Amino acid sequence: MSALTALSIASEIFPLIKTGGLADVTGALPTALKPHGIAMRTLVPGYPAVLGGIEDPQQVHSFADFFGGSARLLTARCEELELLVLDAPHLYVRPGNPYVGPDGKDWPDNALRFAALAQAGAWIGQGLLPGYAPDILHAHDWQTGLVPAYLRYSGRPGPKCVFTIHNLAYQGQFPADLLERLGLPERAFSLDGVEYYGGIGYLKAGLQLADRITTVSPSYALEIQGPDAGMGLEGLLRLRAGRLSGILNGIDTGVWDPASDELIPATYDVETIGARARNKQALQARFGLRNEPDALLYGVISRLSWQKGLDMLLEVLPGMLAEGAQLALLGSGDTPLEEGFRTAALKYPGQVGAVIGYDEALAHQIQAGADALLVPSRFEPCGLTQLCALRYGAVPVVARVGGLADTVVDANEMAIATGVATGVQFSPVTAQMLAKALAKTATLHADHATWRNLQINGMTTDVSWKNPAQHYARLYRELVDA
């Protein structure tokens, strides 16, 4: 097996900067690829959190004027990760998360901020750094969609490029008059280039110009070729279907391991699953819920948005609580949903608890203490919370879409009889069907033997990066050998 080098280009990476599952994927993939003879570095923006968290930074290149200011490329490490950091203070050193300011609005120069990341990645791929010539560039989501465009229109040779869609709903659409400032030639502004509905489409550019396209589950790869999930790009995706594949995400099973997790009150494994009761009791106390060991405790760890179906949960919540269930919710997002769950916590004290925001330790505690984890998404490219739930014995209750459909085996009669069920699926994705799924979950929970089998089946499911890494390694080698 020949050794390969790959450069991953991403707008976030765990454990340095995280707003969602993208960071978990980009943080785990390099380590997962090592056994396959692939050495992966990751290029990330120099946000304050990144600069403050890296080890042994060394300057390897400087730019006198790079998208409006001076910049440097640094090599650095973070734990096992080998990094290249684009240190451009005028673009990245600012408050707020990577994409929006403290006012909740997108940074007005996001087009330039992420074009800079993409161009730096393309240039590195074309030999900017002496002694480093990656065989593959792997770009992630709209923020890096211009990577294959910069490769294509530079007129210089470069490596093959893989582009991964983590969520097609976020597309990076910007005005056409930015073309010159982005350093792209006029011929790039065409239907088979970066043009998209009269503007510049970053995601569209990645889909149009990458050598291969992947997304994060097989079902989502099929769904986005249709009008319901294609978000206006279904025609292009059908056109490039021969270059599109779905590779299911995994999770870092070292970080997410109930047997050794230092963030939970009581560790456990399949043989000592009874210790979960201590975590449930602690979770009830943390969220101000009644100490009722037999109550069905649902957990939610989610962005609060229409996509995630949390408005439907608010709609069915009274009926769910009337049956004696409890809810522990961690998340933030759309203001009406945040206010809806705050109001529910006040209206149903002892049954509903809501923490608005994100807390990594609390996410672990919900997985370890909740009986079931709710993921009622209207669409879901892959989803990672249900994978963590399987690992921790929190039975996932999910919509039958995208990666949720690919990773949870519904507890129908046959699946229970054959011993393969791991959770509850529902479809179509409506409040009425969610209510039916909750009723089914309550019935399953009341049958202690069946419920324990669901938990054990989930905990023994391989949700690691082992299989996904094999698929990515095979894809890289196919491109290099082509």
XYZ file of C-alpha atoms in Angstrom:
482
model
C 0.000 0.000 0.000
C 1.621 3.234 -1.170
C 1.673 6.267 1.104
C -0.383 9.307 0.158
C -0.544 12.859 1.449
C -3.788 14.799 1.689
C -4.621 18.355 2.626
C -8.027 18.864 4.218
C -9.364 22.426 3.992
C -12.090 23.379 6.444
C -13.590 26.345 8.247
C -13.636 24.552 11.615
C -12.037 21.609 13.363
C -12.530 19.943 16.741
C -11.187 20.522 19.365
C -10.121 24.038 18.354
C -13.267 25.574 16.855
C -16.699 23.962 16.548
C -20.200 25.079 15.636
C -21.503 21.694 14.484
C -20.756 18.273 13.070
C -18.343 19.586 10.424
C -15.727 20.178 13.121
C -16.121 16.659 14.498
C -15.615 15.162 11.045
C -12.569 17.222 10.123
C -11.083 16.617 13.567
C -11.476 12.835 13.416
C -10.725 12.010 9.778
C -6.935 12.609 9.815
C -6.389 10.117 12.633
C -8.768 7.609 11.043
C -6.827 7.716 7.762
C -3.401 7.020 9.270
C -3.800 3.215 9.302
C -4.511 3.423 5.572
C -1.184 5.041 4.777
C -2.621 8.521 4.316
C -0.976 11.479 6.040
C -3.487 14.310 6.285
C -2.856 17.899 7.286
C -5.710 20.347 7.773
C -5.741 24.002 6.700
C -7.939 26.138 8.972
C -8.454 29.886 9.484
C -6.541 31.586 12.268
C -9.472 32.454 14.514
C -8.542 33.530 18.063
C -9.586 30.127 19.410
C -7.336 28.389 16.894
C -4.319 30.597 17.525
C -4.801 30.166 21.263
C -5.058 26.391 21.084
C -2.264 25.318 18.748
C 1.166 24.051 19.755
C 4.565 24.979 18.316
C 3.445 27.375 15.550
C 6.092 28.060 12.902
C 5.765 30.518 10.032
C 6.306 28.864 6.649
C 5.020 31.565 4.292
C 3.924 35.192 4.318
C 1.616 37.261 2.106
C 2.144 41.014 1.875
C -1.401 41.678 0.676
C -3.860 38.822 0.879
C -7.492 39.787 0.447
C -6.959 43.178 2.050
C -4.157 42.692 4.549
C -0.978 40.862 5.415
C -1.172 37.188 6.323
C 0.997 34.235 7.284
C 0.837 30.488 6.962
C 1.806 28.631 10.111
C 2.499 24.980 10.688
C 1.281 23.797 14.061
C -0.055 20.867 16.035
C -3.060 20.258 18.238
C -2.904 16.925 20.000
C -2.540 14.413 17.122
C -3.598 16.869 14.420
C -1.084 18.301 11.940
C -2.284 21.763 10.969
C -1.656 24.610 8.597
C -3.156 27.832 9.922
C -3.977 30.854 7.761
C -3.130 33.670 10.163
C -4.865 36.698 8.629
C -5.990 38.958 11.491
C -7.978 41.290 9.222
C -10.141 38.338 8.206
C -10.386 36.096 11.239
C -9.487 37.860 14.485
C -12.873 39.141 15.614
C -15.582 38.244 18.140
C -18.492 35.965 17.410
C -18.461 32.520 15.883
C -16.692 31.790 12.570
C -19.578 32.941 10.395
C -21.638 35.515 12.291
C -20.902 38.447 14.555
C -22.207 39.123 18.062
C -25.353 40.601 16.478
C -26.204 37.239 14.940
C -25.737 38.481 11.367
C -23.296 37.099 8.802
C -20.004 38.941 8.616
C -20.355 41.211 5.568
C -16.981 40.092 4.195
C -17.589 36.339 4.442
C -17.097 36.061 0.681
C -13.517 37.298 1.038
C -12.802 35.500 4.307
C -13.517 32.080 2.852
C -12.213 32.814 -0.623
C -8.894 33.475 1.110
C -9.050 30.078 2.798
C -9.868 28.388 -0.505
C -7.158 30.169 -2.464
C -4.543 29.395 0.172
C -5.551 25.743 -0.002
C -5.339 25.666 -3.794
C -1.934 27.353 -3.801
C -0.589 24.910 -1.215
C -1.849 22.102 -3.407
C 0.065 23.600 -6.335
C 3.376 23.688 -4.461
C 3.403 26.946 -2.497
C 5.332 25.337 0.374
C 8.713 23.815 -0.530
C 8.826 20.104 0.148
C 5.089 19.684 0.538
C 2.999 18.470 -2.391
C -0.282 16.852 -1.317
C -1.659 14.153 -3.594
C -5.264 15.082 -2.745
C -7.086 18.220 -1.642
C -10.232 17.536 0.384
C -12.483 20.588 0.686
C -15.468 20.787 3.014
C -18.743 22.682 2.524
C -19.430 26.044 0.878
C -16.656 27.851 2.733
C -14.124 25.916 0.629
C -16.183 25.567 -2.538
C -13.821 27.813 -4.501
C -10.867 25.448 -3.991
C -11.512 23.525 -7.242
C -12.288 26.827 -9.002
C -8.899 28.263 -8.094
C -7.290 25.021 -9.249
C -9.219 24.964 -12.530
C -8.679 28.601 -13.556
C -5.072 29.018 -12.440
C -3.688 27.441 -15.592
C -1.205 25.483 -13.488
C -1.141 21.779 -12.604
C -2.438 20.693 -9.233
C -3.732 17.703 -7.318
C -7.157 16.095 -7.603
C -9.868 17.615 -5.424
C -12.608 15.934 -3.381
C -15.466 18.159 -2.253
C -17.719 17.054 0.621
C -21.227 18.402 1.203
C -22.049 18.440 4.896
C -25.311 20.372 4.462
C -26.642 21.460 1.077
C -28.875 24.081 2.692
C -25.888 26.382 3.256
C -24.629 27.450 -0.153
C -22.524 30.615 0.063
C -24.161 32.864 -2.531
C -22.482 36.216 -3.237
C -22.739 39.102 -5.760
C -21.282 38.718 -9.238
C -19.302 41.952 -8.994
C -16.927 40.283 -6.524
C -15.384 38.132 -9.253
C -12.308 40.325 -9.787
C -11.701 40.780 -6.040
C -11.809 37.017 -5.685
C -9.017 36.708 -8.245
C -11.086 34.694 -10.696
C -11.041 35.348 -14.471
C -14.131 36.422 -16.388
C -14.443 33.009 -18.004
C -15.092 31.516 -14.553
C -18.437 33.324 -14.462
C -20.345 30.822 -16.551
C -22.891 28.079 -16.119
C -20.139 25.463 -16.053
C -18.089 27.587 -13.650
C -18.979 29.562 -10.523
C -22.084 31.392 -11.809
C -25.290 30.512 -9.976
C -28.557 32.381 -10.534
C -26.690 35.540 -11.526
C -24.308 35.479 -8.592
C -21.263 33.541 -7.463
C -22.153 30.248 -5.824
C -19.391 28.855 -3.633
C -21.101 25.529 -3.011
C -22.168 25.328 -6.639
C -18.542 25.877 -7.707
C -17.433 22.956 -5.581
C -20.112 20.687 -7.022
C -19.385 21.783 -10.589
C -15.600 21.685 -10.571
C -14.402 19.091 -8.040
C -13.074 15.784 -9.334
C -15.283 13.859 -6.944
C -18.189 14.878 -4.714
C -19.080 13.127 -1.501
C -21.751 13.673 1.056
C -22.069 12.254 4.515
C -24.554 9.413 4.055
C -25.726 7.230 1.167
C -29.392 8.163 1.617
C -28.639 11.885 1.556
C -26.637 11.414 -1.660
C -29.806 10.076 -3.269
C -32.191 12.581 -1.651
C -30.302 15.667 -2.859
C -30.764 14.581 -6.463
C -34.497 15.245 -6.085
C -36.424 18.519 -5.729
C -37.369 18.109 -2.061
C -33.798 17.985 -0.737
C -31.842 19.318 -3.724
C -32.185 22.979 -2.696
C -32.104 24.097 -6.334
C -28.959 22.114 -7.113
C -30.628 18.788 -7.878
C -30.138 19.183 -11.635
C -26.388 19.675 -11.302
C -26.149 16.811 -8.813
C -28.004 14.485 -11.177
C -25.682 15.577 -13.973
C -22.677 14.675 -11.834
C -24.229 11.601 -10.221
C -21.423 9.435 -11.569
C -18.975 11.509 -9.514
C -21.173 11.641 -6.384
C -21.121 9.148 -3.536
C -22.351 8.995 0.036
C -19.866 8.000 2.746
C -21.412 7.718 6.173
C -19.782 9.700 8.963
C -18.376 8.100 12.074
C -17.620 9.494 15.503
C -14.418 9.570 17.514
C -14.997 6.585 19.770
C -12.128 7.670 21.986
C -13.844 10.969 22.774
C -17.284 9.332 22.883
C -16.767 6.296 25.117
C -19.088 5.748 28.093
C -16.559 3.384 29.652
C -13.909 6.089 30.032
C -15.747 9.416 29.650
C -14.476 11.813 32.314
C -17.331 14.246 31.601
C -20.080 11.960 32.966
C -20.812 11.138 36.628
C -20.692 7.341 36.211
C -18.857 5.399 33.520
C -20.284 2.139 32.197
C -20.240 -0.363 29.367
C -22.559 -3.077 28.059
C -21.790 -5.289 31.060
C -22.394 -2.503 33.607
C -25.197 -0.625 31.857
C -27.135 -0.418 35.090
C -24.763 2.370 36.131
C -26.580 4.638 33.638
C -29.175 5.136 36.383
C -26.735 7.370 38.257
C -26.267 9.502 35.162
C -30.024 9.801 34.712
C -30.444 10.939 38.294
C -27.664 13.521 37.880
C -29.186 14.737 34.608
C -32.589 15.165 36.202
C -30.983 17.221 38.965
C -28.986 19.322 36.479
C -32.144 20.247 34.517
C -34.418 20.682 37.522
C -36.488 17.620 36.659
C -38.286 15.464 39.173
C -36.238 12.579 40.544
C -38.344 9.841 38.989
C -36.243 6.825 38.012
C -39.010 5.270 35.900
C -39.989 8.404 33.960
C -39.102 8.273 30.267
C -36.434 10.976 29.950
C -35.889 12.337 26.449
C -32.762 14.268 25.539
C -32.290 16.803 22.743
C -28.888 18.141 21.666
C -29.474 20.261 18.612
C -29.398 23.475 16.716
C -32.870 24.932 17.209
C -34.145 25.342 13.669
C -36.880 24.367 11.256
C -34.533 21.826 9.667
C -34.170 20.012 12.966
C -37.951 19.729 13.433
C -37.951 21.241 16.899
C -41.100 23.248 16.152
C -42.884 19.903 15.811
C -41.565 18.850 19.202
C -43.072 21.975 20.772
C -46.371 21.111 19.103
C -46.532 17.571 20.508
C -44.886 18.367 23.844
C -48.106 18.677 25.929
C -49.255 15.210 24.903
C -45.835 13.715 25.573
C -45.671 15.251 29.028
C -49.219 14.175 29.851
C -47.957 10.595 29.674
C -45.362 11.367 32.344
C -42.297 11.870 30.126
C -39.514 14.379 30.793
C -37.354 16.492 28.477
C -33.778 17.767 28.858
C -32.873 20.074 25.960
C -29.544 21.660 25.049
C -29.371 23.910 22.026
C -29.545 27.345 20.489
C -30.688 28.852 17.230
C -33.879 30.493 16.051
C -35.217 32.961 18.611
C -38.866 31.748 18.488
C -37.733 28.201 19.239
C -35.425 29.321 22.025
C -38.299 31.251 23.589
C -40.666 28.322 23.032
C -38.523 25.935 25.056
C -37.807 28.523 27.746
C -41.559 29.003 28.101
C -42.117 25.240 28.206
C -39.581 24.902 31.026
C -41.492 27.529 33.028
C -44.898 26.024 32.211
C -43.890 22.444 33.046
C -41.495 22.667 36.006
C -40.027 19.326 36.934
C -40.778 17.878 33.510
C -38.979 20.190 31.059
C -35.521 21.649 31.412
C -33.820 23.765 28.747
C -30.274 25.071 28.516
C -30.009 27.560 25.656
C -26.473 27.481 24.288
C -23.900 24.763 23.814
C -21.870 22.937 26.432
C -19.705 19.997 25.338
C -19.657 18.407 28.797
C -23.416 18.708 29.135
C -23.860 17.071 25.724
C -21.970 14.047 27.033
C -24.091 14.010 30.182
C -27.334 14.036 28.190
C -26.142 11.111 26.073
C -25.179 9.185 29.204
C -28.306 9.962 31.221
C -31.249 10.283 28.837
C -33.320 7.184 28.113
C -33.950 8.288 24.528
C -32.533 10.935 22.214
C -34.879 12.861 19.910
C -33.761 13.818 16.377
C -36.940 14.763 14.444
C -35.118 16.439 11.541
C -36.954 17.312 8.332
C -33.703 16.571 6.516
C -30.396 15.372 7.922
C -27.252 14.825 5.810
C -25.853 12.436 8.402
C -26.304 13.481 11.992
C -23.802 12.683 14.700
C -25.927 12.922 17.842
C -27.750 9.692 17.012
C -24.392 7.933 16.565
C -23.304 9.146 19.996
C -26.682 8.068 21.388
C -26.190 4.538 20.055
C -22.744 4.435 21.640
C -24.115 5.595 25.011
C -27.269 3.483 25.151
C -29.674 6.408 24.683
C -32.239 4.960 22.277
C -32.509 7.284 19.244
C -35.949 8.387 18.052
C -35.408 9.789 14.565
C -37.078 10.870 11.351
C -36.541 8.451 8.480
C -34.376 10.799 6.416
C -30.746 10.975 5.261
C -28.151 9.591 7.608
C -30.737 9.010 10.327
C -32.369 6.381 8.128
C -28.963 4.829 7.396
C -27.807 4.526 11.009
C -30.855 3.602 13.129
C -32.669 0.287 12.750
C -36.352 0.822 13.478
C -37.869 -1.279 16.255
C -40.541 -2.844 14.089
C -41.864 -6.298 14.883
C -39.417 -8.149 12.637
C -36.364 -6.164 13.767
C -37.225 -6.823 17.408
C -37.809 -10.509 16.742
C -34.482 -10.900 14.966
C -32.607 -8.849 17.556
C -31.305 -6.061 15.315
C -33.442 -3.055 16.327
C -31.604 -0.025 17.744
C -34.187 2.788 17.843
C -37.404 4.260 16.501
C -37.912 5.817 13.065
C -40.922 7.753 11.811
C -42.094 8.946 8.418
C -43.428 11.154 6.937
C -41.870 13.926 8.989
C -44.947 15.532 10.525
C -46.001 16.392 14.049
C -48.672 13.701 13.888
C -46.133 11.000 13.037
C -43.706 12.308 15.654
C -46.475 11.943 18.253
C -47.028 8.346 17.128
C -43.298 7.659 17.392
C -43.271 9.013 20.938
C -46.194 6.783 21.861
C -44.364 3.791 20.368
C -41.234 4.743 22.301
C -43.211 4.867 25.554
C -44.582 1.383 24.888
C -41.098 0.033 24.187
C -39.705 1.712 27.301
C -42.342 0.039 29.451
C -41.090 -3.364 28.250
C -37.831 -3.477 30.197
C -36.346 -6.494 28.383
C -37.018 -5.061 24.927
C -35.677 -1.651 25.931
C -32.483 -3.157 27.323
C -31.981 -5.059 24.064
C -32.350 -1.807 22.106
C -29.707 -0.204 24.299
C -27.275 -3.103 23.991
C -27.764 -3.349 20.225
C -26.953 0.343 19.930
C -23.907 0.162 22.175
C -22.452 -2.741 20.173
C -23.004 -1.051 16.795
C -19.783 0.081 15.115
C -20.177 3.857 14.835
C -16.440 4.506 14.549
C -14.497 5.928 11.620
C -13.140 2.491 10.681
C -15.450 1.825 7.720
C -15.784 5.452 6.530
C -12.001 5.849 6.538
C -11.678 2.787 4.298
C -14.097 4.362 1.822
C -12.245 7.693 1.789
C -8.880 5.972 1.399
C -10.204 3.964 -1.555
C -11.631 7.124 -3.145
C -8.329 9.013 -2.784
C -6.360 6.168 -4.338
C -8.798 5.863 -7.239
C -8.300 9.549 -8.022
C -4.520 9.445 -7.734
C -4.288 6.325 -9.906
C -6.723 7.607 -12.546
